[in-house]
Short mmCIF file of C-alpha atoms and ligand atoms in Angstrom, two decimals:
data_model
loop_
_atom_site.label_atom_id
_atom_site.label_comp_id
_atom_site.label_asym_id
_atom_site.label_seq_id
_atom_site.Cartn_x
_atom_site.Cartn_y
_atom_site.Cartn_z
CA UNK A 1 0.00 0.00 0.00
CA UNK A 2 1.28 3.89 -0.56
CA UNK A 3 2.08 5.66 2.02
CA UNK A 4 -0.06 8.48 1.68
CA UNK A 5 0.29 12.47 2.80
CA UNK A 6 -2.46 11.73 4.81
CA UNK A 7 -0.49 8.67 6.67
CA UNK A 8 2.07 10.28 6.49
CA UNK A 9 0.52 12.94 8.38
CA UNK A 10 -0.62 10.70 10.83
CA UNK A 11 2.67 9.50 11.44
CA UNK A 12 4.06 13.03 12.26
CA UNK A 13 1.54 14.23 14.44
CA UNK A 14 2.22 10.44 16.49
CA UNK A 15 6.14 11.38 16.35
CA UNK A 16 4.92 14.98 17.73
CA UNK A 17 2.99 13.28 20.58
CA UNK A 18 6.35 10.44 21.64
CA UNK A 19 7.85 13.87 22.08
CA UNK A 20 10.04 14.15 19.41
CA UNK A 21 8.30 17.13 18.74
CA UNK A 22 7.73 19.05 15.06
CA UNK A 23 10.71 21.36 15.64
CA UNK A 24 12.61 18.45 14.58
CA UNK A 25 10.85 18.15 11.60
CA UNK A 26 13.07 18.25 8.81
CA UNK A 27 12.34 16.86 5.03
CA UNK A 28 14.15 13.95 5.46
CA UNK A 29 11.80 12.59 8.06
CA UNK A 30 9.31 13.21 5.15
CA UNK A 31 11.37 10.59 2.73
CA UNK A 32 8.31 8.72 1.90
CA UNK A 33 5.72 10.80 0.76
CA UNK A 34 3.73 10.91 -2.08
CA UNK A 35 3.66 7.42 -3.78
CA UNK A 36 7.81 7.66 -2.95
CA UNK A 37 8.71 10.83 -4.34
CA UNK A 38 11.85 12.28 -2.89
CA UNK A 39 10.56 15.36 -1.28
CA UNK A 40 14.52 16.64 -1.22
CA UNK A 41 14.73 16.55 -4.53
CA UNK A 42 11.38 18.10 -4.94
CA UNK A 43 12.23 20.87 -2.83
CA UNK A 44 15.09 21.86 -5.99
CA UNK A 45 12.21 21.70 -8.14
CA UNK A 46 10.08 23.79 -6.68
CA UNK A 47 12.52 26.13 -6.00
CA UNK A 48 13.49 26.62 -9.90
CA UNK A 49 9.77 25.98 -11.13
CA UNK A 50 7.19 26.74 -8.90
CA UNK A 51 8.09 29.37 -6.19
CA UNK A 52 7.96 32.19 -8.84
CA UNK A 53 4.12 31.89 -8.61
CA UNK A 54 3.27 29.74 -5.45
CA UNK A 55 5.58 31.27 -3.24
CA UNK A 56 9.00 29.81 -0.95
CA UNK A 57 5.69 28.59 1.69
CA UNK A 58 3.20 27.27 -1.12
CA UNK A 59 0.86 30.18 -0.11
CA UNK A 60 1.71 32.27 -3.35
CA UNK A 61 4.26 34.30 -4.27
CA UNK A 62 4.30 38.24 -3.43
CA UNK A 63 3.60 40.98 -5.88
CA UNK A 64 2.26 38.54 -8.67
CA UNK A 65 -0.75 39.35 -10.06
CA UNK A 66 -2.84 36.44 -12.13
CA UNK A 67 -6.20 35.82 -12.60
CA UNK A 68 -6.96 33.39 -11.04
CA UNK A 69 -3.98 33.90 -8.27
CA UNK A 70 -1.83 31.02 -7.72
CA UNK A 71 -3.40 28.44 -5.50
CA UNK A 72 -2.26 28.29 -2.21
CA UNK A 73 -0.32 25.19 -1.57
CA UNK A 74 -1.11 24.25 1.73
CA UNK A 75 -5.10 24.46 1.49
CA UNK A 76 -7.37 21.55 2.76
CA UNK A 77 -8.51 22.27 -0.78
CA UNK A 78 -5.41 21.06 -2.26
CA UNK A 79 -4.07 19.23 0.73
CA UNK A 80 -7.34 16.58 0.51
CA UNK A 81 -6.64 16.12 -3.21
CA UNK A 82 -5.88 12.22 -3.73
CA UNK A 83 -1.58 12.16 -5.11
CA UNK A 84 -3.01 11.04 -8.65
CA UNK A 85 -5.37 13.87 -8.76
CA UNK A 86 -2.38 16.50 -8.10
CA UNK A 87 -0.16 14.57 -10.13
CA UNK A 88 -2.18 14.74 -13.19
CA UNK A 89 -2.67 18.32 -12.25
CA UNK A 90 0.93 19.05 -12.25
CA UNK A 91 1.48 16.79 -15.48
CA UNK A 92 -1.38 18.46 -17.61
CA UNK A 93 -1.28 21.78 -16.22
CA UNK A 94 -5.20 23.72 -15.44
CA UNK A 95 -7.02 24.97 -18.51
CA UNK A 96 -7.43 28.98 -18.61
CA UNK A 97 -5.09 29.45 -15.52
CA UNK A 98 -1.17 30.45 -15.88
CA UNK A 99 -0.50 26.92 -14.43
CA UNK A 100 0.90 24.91 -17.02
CA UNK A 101 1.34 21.69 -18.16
CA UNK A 102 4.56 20.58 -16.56
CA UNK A 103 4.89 17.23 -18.72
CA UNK A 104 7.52 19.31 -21.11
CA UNK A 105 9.87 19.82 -18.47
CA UNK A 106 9.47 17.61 -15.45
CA UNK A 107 9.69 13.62 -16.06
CA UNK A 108 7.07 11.91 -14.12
CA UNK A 109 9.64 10.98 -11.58
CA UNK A 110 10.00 14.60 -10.76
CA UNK A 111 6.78 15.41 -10.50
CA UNK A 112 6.50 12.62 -7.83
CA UNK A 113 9.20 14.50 -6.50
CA UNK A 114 7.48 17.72 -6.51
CA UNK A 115 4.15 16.67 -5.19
CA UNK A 116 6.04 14.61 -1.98
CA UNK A 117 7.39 18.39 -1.61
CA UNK A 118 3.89 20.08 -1.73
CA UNK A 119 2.54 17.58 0.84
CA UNK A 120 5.94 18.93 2.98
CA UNK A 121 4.01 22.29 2.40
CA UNK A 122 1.55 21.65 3.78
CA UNK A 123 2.68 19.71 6.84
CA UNK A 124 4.96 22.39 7.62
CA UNK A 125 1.95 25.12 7.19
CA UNK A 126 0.22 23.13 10.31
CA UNK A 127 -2.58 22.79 7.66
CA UNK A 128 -4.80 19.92 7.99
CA UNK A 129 -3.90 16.75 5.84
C1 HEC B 1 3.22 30.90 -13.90
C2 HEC B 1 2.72 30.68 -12.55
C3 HEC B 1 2.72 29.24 -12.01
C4 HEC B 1 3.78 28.36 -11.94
C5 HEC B 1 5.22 28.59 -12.39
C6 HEC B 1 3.26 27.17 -11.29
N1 HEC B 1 1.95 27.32 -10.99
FE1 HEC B 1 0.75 25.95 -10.02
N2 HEC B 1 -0.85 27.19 -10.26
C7 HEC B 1 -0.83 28.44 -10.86
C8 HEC B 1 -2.18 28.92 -11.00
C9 HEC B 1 -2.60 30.26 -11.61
C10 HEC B 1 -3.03 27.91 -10.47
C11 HEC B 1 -4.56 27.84 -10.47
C12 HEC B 1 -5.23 28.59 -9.39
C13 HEC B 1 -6.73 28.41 -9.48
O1 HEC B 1 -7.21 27.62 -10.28
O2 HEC B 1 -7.41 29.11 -8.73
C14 HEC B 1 -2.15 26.85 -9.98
C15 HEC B 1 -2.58 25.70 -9.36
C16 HEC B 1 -1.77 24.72 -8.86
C17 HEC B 1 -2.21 23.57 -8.10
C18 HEC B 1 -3.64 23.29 -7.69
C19 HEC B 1 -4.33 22.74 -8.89
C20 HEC B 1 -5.82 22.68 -8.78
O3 HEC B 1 -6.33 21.64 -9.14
O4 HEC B 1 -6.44 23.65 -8.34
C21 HEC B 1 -1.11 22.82 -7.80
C22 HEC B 1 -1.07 21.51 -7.01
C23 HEC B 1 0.03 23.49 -8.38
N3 HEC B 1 -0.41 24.64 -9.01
C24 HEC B 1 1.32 23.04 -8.31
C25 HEC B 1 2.38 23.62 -8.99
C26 HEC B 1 3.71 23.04 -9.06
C27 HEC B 1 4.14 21.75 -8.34
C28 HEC B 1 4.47 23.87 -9.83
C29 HEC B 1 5.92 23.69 -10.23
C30 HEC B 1 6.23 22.50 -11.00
C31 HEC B 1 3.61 24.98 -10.25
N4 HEC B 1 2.37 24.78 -9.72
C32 HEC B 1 4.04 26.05 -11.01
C33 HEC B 1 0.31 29.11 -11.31
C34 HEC B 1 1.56 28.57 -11.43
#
């Protein structure tokens, strides 16, 4: 079975509890997420592809104005999305919004890698899973 960002989750908040506490937190805790995708690697990714518009904490980047504005990362809204569901966002991009279709650029590897990064996102936002 995946491990899940919603596991995943899980398995934080029980790490938070045994008192290792989320100030430890670091990506490489986060190693599994996303059907395996290296969030470390994902983190270079997002950093040369995506923070231009979604901002270095998912919630969108300063002083850019789209229509529709980026979406913010670390929403339940985006958060609760299944990993295939962002994936094939990611991949084919959303119709009529700046967010492109990533499949030119990114093999599907690193789009793994880029998602297990926007489920770090969102863990790190305290947003719900
Ligand atoms: C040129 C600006 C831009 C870049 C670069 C960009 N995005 Fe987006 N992104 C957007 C916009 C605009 C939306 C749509 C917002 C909406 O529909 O309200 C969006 C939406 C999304 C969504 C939510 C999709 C949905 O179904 O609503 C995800 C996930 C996402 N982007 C991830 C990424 C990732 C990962 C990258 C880097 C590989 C990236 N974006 C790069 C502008 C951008």
């Amino acid at each position: 079975m995946p491990i899940t960002g919603r596991m995943l989750v899980f398995c934080v908040l029980l790490a938070g509890l045994s008192g290792i506490g989320f100030s430890n937190l670091g990506v490489k805790e986060l190693v599994t997420s996303a059907k395996g995708g290296d969030p470390v690697s994902g983190r270079e990714i997002y950093v040369n592809t995506c923070i231009r518009c979604h901002g270095i904490d998912g919630k969108g980047a300063l002083g850019i104005k789209l229509v529709p504005s980026p979406a913010d990362l670390t929403t339940p809204d985006v958060q609760n999305r299944l990993d295939g569901t962002l994936f094939r966002r990611i991949h084919e991009g959303k119709p009529n919004t700046a967010m492109g279709a990533w499949k030119h650029s990114l093999s599907d590897e690193e789009i793994w890698d880029v998602l297990s990064y926007v489920r770090v996102l969102g863990v790190e936002s305290g947003g719900r899973p």
